[in-house]
Amino acid sequence: MEIREIQKVTPDDIQVSEGVALFKLDQLLDKARSNSLWPLTFGLTCCAIEMMAVGSPRYDIDRFGFGVFRATPRQADVMIVSGTISRKMAPRIKTLYDQMPSPKWVIAMGGCAIAGGPFKYPGQYAILEGIDKIIPVDVYIPGCPPRPEALVSALLKLQEKITAKKD
Amino acid sequence: MNELFRIILSLVIVIGFVLINSLVLVWLERKVSARIQLRRGPLYVGWFGLLQTFADALKMLGKELIFPKNCDKVLYFLAPILSFAPVLGAFLVIPFGQHLVIQDLNIGLLLVFAFSGLSFIGIFMAGWASNNKYSLLGGMRSVAQNISYEIPLLLSSLNIVMMAKSFRLSDIVRAQAHVPFILLQPLAFIIFITSALAESNRTPFDIPEAESELVAGFHTEYSGLRFGIFFISEYTYVFISSCVATALFLGGSHGPFLSGWAWFLMKAYFVVFVVMWVRWTLPRLRSDQLITFAWKVLIPLSLFNIICTALALQLLKQ
Amino acid sequence: MSYITNIFTGFWSVLAGMVVTLKYMFRKPVTEVYPRVKKPMFPRFKGPTSFVVDEKTGDHRCISCELCVKICPSLCITLEKERGEDKKFHLKEYKVDYTLCSLCSLCIEVCPTDALTHAKDYEIPALSQSEMINDFLKPFREKQKTSQPVAP
């Protein structure tokens, strides 16, 4: 299964010289980053309930090391935008994103955060149609709301994206 | 010269031990909390997630360090160091074995309390320098809490000093060769553990960093490695408290079959486990409840305990 | 007097709570090890919508009546059709934008030929918005390609 392969260290990653295994430093940093993505405690609407379920005993994202929900943006790595973004809330989200220290990632969870979902219709004035209008998004999870497994697989996909070979 | 070299070497060893130890303690905490909540805890990074905290530390090394706008840059920079350094100093007098002690001072116990009393200055500095209302509130709460709980901590350990007739920690351990003091002073042990929990800002006494009220309290504005140093100093403080509790109450390095330092570490880690167990059982106290608890319950109880101990010692002497 | 009883009851309740958590520590965890073990979805689980494969013909059942397009509250279905030589409508394109779909299943209820259903797929994160516009006819086109006889 491809998800398991992310955790494994492939022989290409390691340079063996005189019996000592060496990672390249940036690859090691990427591995460390991808294995401790601390999310921001930040729930907007109903998708936040599914986000809470992900931290619960049944799905338990602490297994991957993602379970440390930090209350302050200064210590968080990934922002899970879970729910409808009203135009009042949008500047606050932008502020929170700016306060996070880089490197930082964003997951847009649910139809509303991706493109407005059911609120996208002509004449609509109160809802921001998609979080990617104000901040860059790395992984999108469609669904209304998505299952907790979908969020876990999105986090694993983000892990894959971080550790992917850069040229 | 030889003595100086020995102290420097042992301090280097202590720093290495402190770093590894706090990473292992964070892993242990996450595993204990997971098991109490019927979860699995860190599982995939390394063997049973043992490398998880190393990955976290490495990630923190690679994070951006932020100076908030209008912060007091000198204090902001110094605060994590000042909260971490005194904890290292406290390692100077902990008797890990019969002869395994860096400097066996005759005022060892006082030195530990003096150093641990310093660490909240770092926390208050962090709260003040961050230029953030939540940080400032957290720092103020930390000062109130530490001043209140220092008194029962000292009073409860005074019983032990009265019984062992020495401030030297190795003398206190030697006095427990047959009976550990926890059997003779159970009330003092409970008061000591409770105040030590409050001193190290652990749940149920973690109001300086209460997540639901103050975002993250005094370290709200700290990112990356600076936050990591606060984290490490908190866990080292827990370890120091349990080392002192082991030396004062649990008989230190005395025990059958195994060598002294193994017994000491086993007892110390057991106390650390109890601290974690308490953390994941009890909810956070309110600020006023916390201060009331210190001044109305713990201090009268420890004074009462001291009077009882003095009377009993005087009666036994005759 | 109540001062002393308060202390004792407080201490006793702390002990009782700690015994409870100690008992829980030795229970079996309820965690489902998700990426290793994948749970089959429940029969009424609403995944993304997709076409039903007809058992007899092996094709979809859509007759291009556009009822689903009209009823969709999120306006996420795009349908293109053409009139064939037999004067019947043939489906040219059927795309659903999952960025907008809220899985209300109105399109499934209104379909006269039961051509639509909820898939049981739930691992659907995407790296860009364009990945989430799903072409329903794609699997059928691929099937046609593979079933066509190879020219000698």
Short mmCIF file of N, CA, C and O in Angstrom, two decimals, chain B residues 32 35-40 43-44 190 273-274 277-278 280-282 296-297 300-301, chain C residues 3 7 11 14 17-19 21-22 24-31 33-36:
data_model
loop_
_atom_site.label_atom_id
_atom_site.label_comp_id
_atom_site.label_asym_id
_atom_site.label_seq_id
_atom_site.Cartn_x
_atom_site.Cartn_y
_atom_site.Cartn_z
N VAL B 32 1.24 7.51 27.82
CA VAL B 32 0.39 7.33 29.00
C VAL B 32 -0.98 7.96 28.76
O VAL B 32 -2.02 7.35 29.01
N ARG B 35 -2.97 5.78 26.42
CA ARG B 35 -3.51 4.55 27.01
C ARG B 35 -4.68 4.87 27.93
O ARG B 35 -5.66 4.13 27.99
N ILE B 36 -4.61 6.00 28.66
CA ILE B 36 -5.72 6.35 29.56
C ILE B 36 -6.96 6.67 28.74
O ILE B 36 -8.08 6.35 29.13
N GLN B 37 -6.79 7.25 27.55
CA GLN B 37 -7.94 7.60 26.71
C GLN B 37 -8.27 6.50 25.71
O GLN B 37 -8.94 6.76 24.71
N LEU B 38 -7.77 5.28 25.93
CA LEU B 38 -8.03 4.12 25.06
C LEU B 38 -7.54 4.37 23.64
O LEU B 38 -8.12 3.88 22.67
N ARG B 39 -6.46 5.15 23.50
CA ARG B 39 -5.89 5.38 22.18
C ARG B 39 -4.60 4.57 22.05
O ARG B 39 -4.25 3.79 22.93
N ARG B 40 -3.89 4.77 20.96
CA ARG B 40 -2.63 4.07 20.76
C ARG B 40 -1.41 4.95 21.02
O ARG B 40 -0.36 4.47 21.37
N LEU B 43 2.94 5.84 17.07
CA LEU B 43 3.06 4.42 16.73
C LEU B 43 3.99 4.18 15.56
O LEU B 43 4.67 3.17 15.52
N TYR B 44 4.05 5.11 14.61
CA TYR B 44 4.70 4.77 13.34
C TYR B 44 6.11 5.32 13.18
O TYR B 44 6.85 4.85 12.35
N ILE B 190 2.20 13.76 50.52
CA ILE B 190 1.09 14.22 49.66
C ILE B 190 1.19 15.73 49.43
O ILE B 190 1.05 16.22 48.31
N PHE B 273 5.71 9.08 36.54
CA PHE B 273 4.49 8.43 36.02
C PHE B 273 3.27 8.87 36.81
O PHE B 273 2.22 9.15 36.23
N VAL B 274 3.40 8.95 38.15
CA VAL B 274 2.27 9.40 38.97
C VAL B 274 1.86 10.81 38.58
O VAL B 274 0.67 11.12 38.47
N TRP B 277 -0.04 10.61 35.44
CA TRP B 277 -1.32 9.97 35.73
C TRP B 277 -2.29 11.00 36.32
O TRP B 277 -3.45 11.08 35.92
N VAL B 278 -1.80 11.82 37.25
CA VAL B 278 -2.64 12.88 37.83
C VAL B 278 -3.05 13.85 36.74
O VAL B 278 -4.21 14.26 36.66
N TRP B 280 -3.60 13.44 33.56
CA TRP B 280 -4.64 13.00 32.63
C TRP B 280 -5.89 12.53 33.36
O TRP B 280 -6.76 11.93 32.75
N THR B 281 -5.94 12.72 34.72
CA THR B 281 -7.15 12.38 35.45
C THR B 281 -7.94 13.62 35.83
O THR B 281 -9.15 13.64 35.66
N LEU B 282 -7.24 14.64 36.35
CA LEU B 282 -7.94 15.76 36.97
C LEU B 282 -8.04 16.95 36.04
O LEU B 282 -7.10 17.23 35.29
N LYS B 296 -5.43 28.06 52.38
CA LYS B 296 -6.38 27.61 53.40
C LYS B 296 -6.25 26.14 53.73
O LYS B 296 -6.71 25.69 54.78
N VAL B 297 -5.68 25.35 52.83
CA VAL B 297 -5.61 23.91 53.09
C VAL B 297 -4.16 23.45 53.28
O VAL B 297 -3.81 22.90 54.32
N PRO B 300 -1.97 25.36 56.42
CA PRO B 300 -2.35 24.90 57.76
C PRO B 300 -2.03 23.43 57.99
O PRO B 300 -1.52 23.07 59.05
N LEU B 301 -2.27 22.59 56.97
CA LEU B 301 -2.00 21.16 57.14
C LEU B 301 -0.52 20.92 57.38
O LEU B 301 -0.14 20.12 58.24
N TYR C 3 -14.79 21.85 57.28
CA TYR C 3 -13.47 22.08 56.69
C TYR C 3 -12.69 20.77 56.57
O TYR C 3 -12.17 20.43 55.51
N ILE C 7 -11.81 18.35 53.20
CA ILE C 7 -10.48 17.90 52.79
C ILE C 7 -10.51 16.40 52.52
O ILE C 7 -9.99 15.91 51.50
N PHE C 11 -9.90 14.58 48.92
CA PHE C 11 -8.81 13.63 48.73
C PHE C 11 -9.35 12.29 48.24
O PHE C 11 -8.80 11.67 47.32
N VAL C 14 -10.35 12.43 44.56
CA VAL C 14 -9.17 12.40 43.68
C VAL C 14 -8.68 10.97 43.53
O VAL C 14 -8.41 10.49 42.42
N GLY C 17 -11.01 8.96 41.30
CA GLY C 17 -10.82 9.29 39.89
C GLY C 17 -9.58 8.64 39.34
O GLY C 17 -9.55 8.13 38.22
N MET C 18 -8.51 8.63 40.16
CA MET C 18 -7.26 8.07 39.66
C MET C 18 -7.35 6.55 39.49
O MET C 18 -6.75 5.99 38.58
N VAL C 19 -8.15 5.90 40.36
CA VAL C 19 -8.35 4.45 40.19
C VAL C 19 -9.06 4.19 38.86
O VAL C 19 -8.71 3.25 38.12
N THR C 21 -8.98 5.99 36.07
CA THR C 21 -8.07 6.14 34.92
C THR C 21 -7.06 5.01 34.86
O THR C 21 -6.68 4.58 33.79
N LEU C 22 -6.64 4.50 36.05
CA LEU C 22 -5.69 3.37 36.05
C LEU C 22 -6.34 2.14 35.43
O LEU C 22 -5.72 1.42 34.66
N TYR C 24 -8.66 2.15 33.17
CA TYR C 24 -8.76 2.36 31.72
C TYR C 24 -7.43 2.13 31.04
O TYR C 24 -7.38 1.76 29.87
N MET C 25 -6.33 2.36 31.77
CA MET C 25 -5.01 2.21 31.16
C MET C 25 -4.75 0.79 30.70
O MET C 25 -3.99 0.56 29.77
N PHE C 26 -5.36 -0.17 31.37
CA PHE C 26 -5.08 -1.56 31.02
C PHE C 26 -6.17 -2.17 30.15
O PHE C 26 -6.21 -3.37 29.96
N ARG C 27 -7.07 -1.36 29.64
CA ARG C 27 -8.06 -1.86 28.68
C ARG C 27 -7.46 -1.87 27.29
O ARG C 27 -6.45 -1.22 27.01
N LYS C 28 -8.15 -2.58 26.38
CA LYS C 28 -7.69 -2.62 25.00
C LYS C 28 -8.06 -1.31 24.31
O LYS C 28 -9.19 -0.84 24.46
N PRO C 29 -7.15 -0.69 23.55
CA PRO C 29 -7.51 0.55 22.85
C PRO C 29 -8.58 0.29 21.79
O PRO C 29 -8.66 -0.79 21.22
N VAL C 30 -9.41 1.31 21.56
CA VAL C 30 -10.49 1.17 20.58
C VAL C 30 -10.07 1.70 19.22
O VAL C 30 -10.88 1.76 18.30
N THR C 31 -8.81 2.10 19.07
CA THR C 31 -8.37 2.74 17.83
C THR C 31 -8.48 1.79 16.65
O THR C 31 -8.10 0.63 16.75
N VAL C 33 -6.83 1.07 13.22
CA VAL C 33 -5.54 1.45 12.63
C VAL C 33 -5.79 1.75 11.17
O VAL C 33 -5.54 0.93 10.30
N TYR C 34 -6.25 3.00 10.86
CA TYR C 34 -6.90 3.27 9.58
C TYR C 34 -6.10 2.95 8.32
O TYR C 34 -6.58 2.16 7.50
N PRO C 35 -4.90 3.48 8.09
CA PRO C 35 -4.35 3.19 6.76
C PRO C 35 -4.01 1.72 6.56
O PRO C 35 -3.97 1.25 5.44
N ARG C 36 -3.79 0.98 7.64
CA ARG C 36 -3.51 -0.45 7.50
C ARG C 36 -4.79 -1.25 7.33
O ARG C 36 -4.89 -2.11 6.48
#
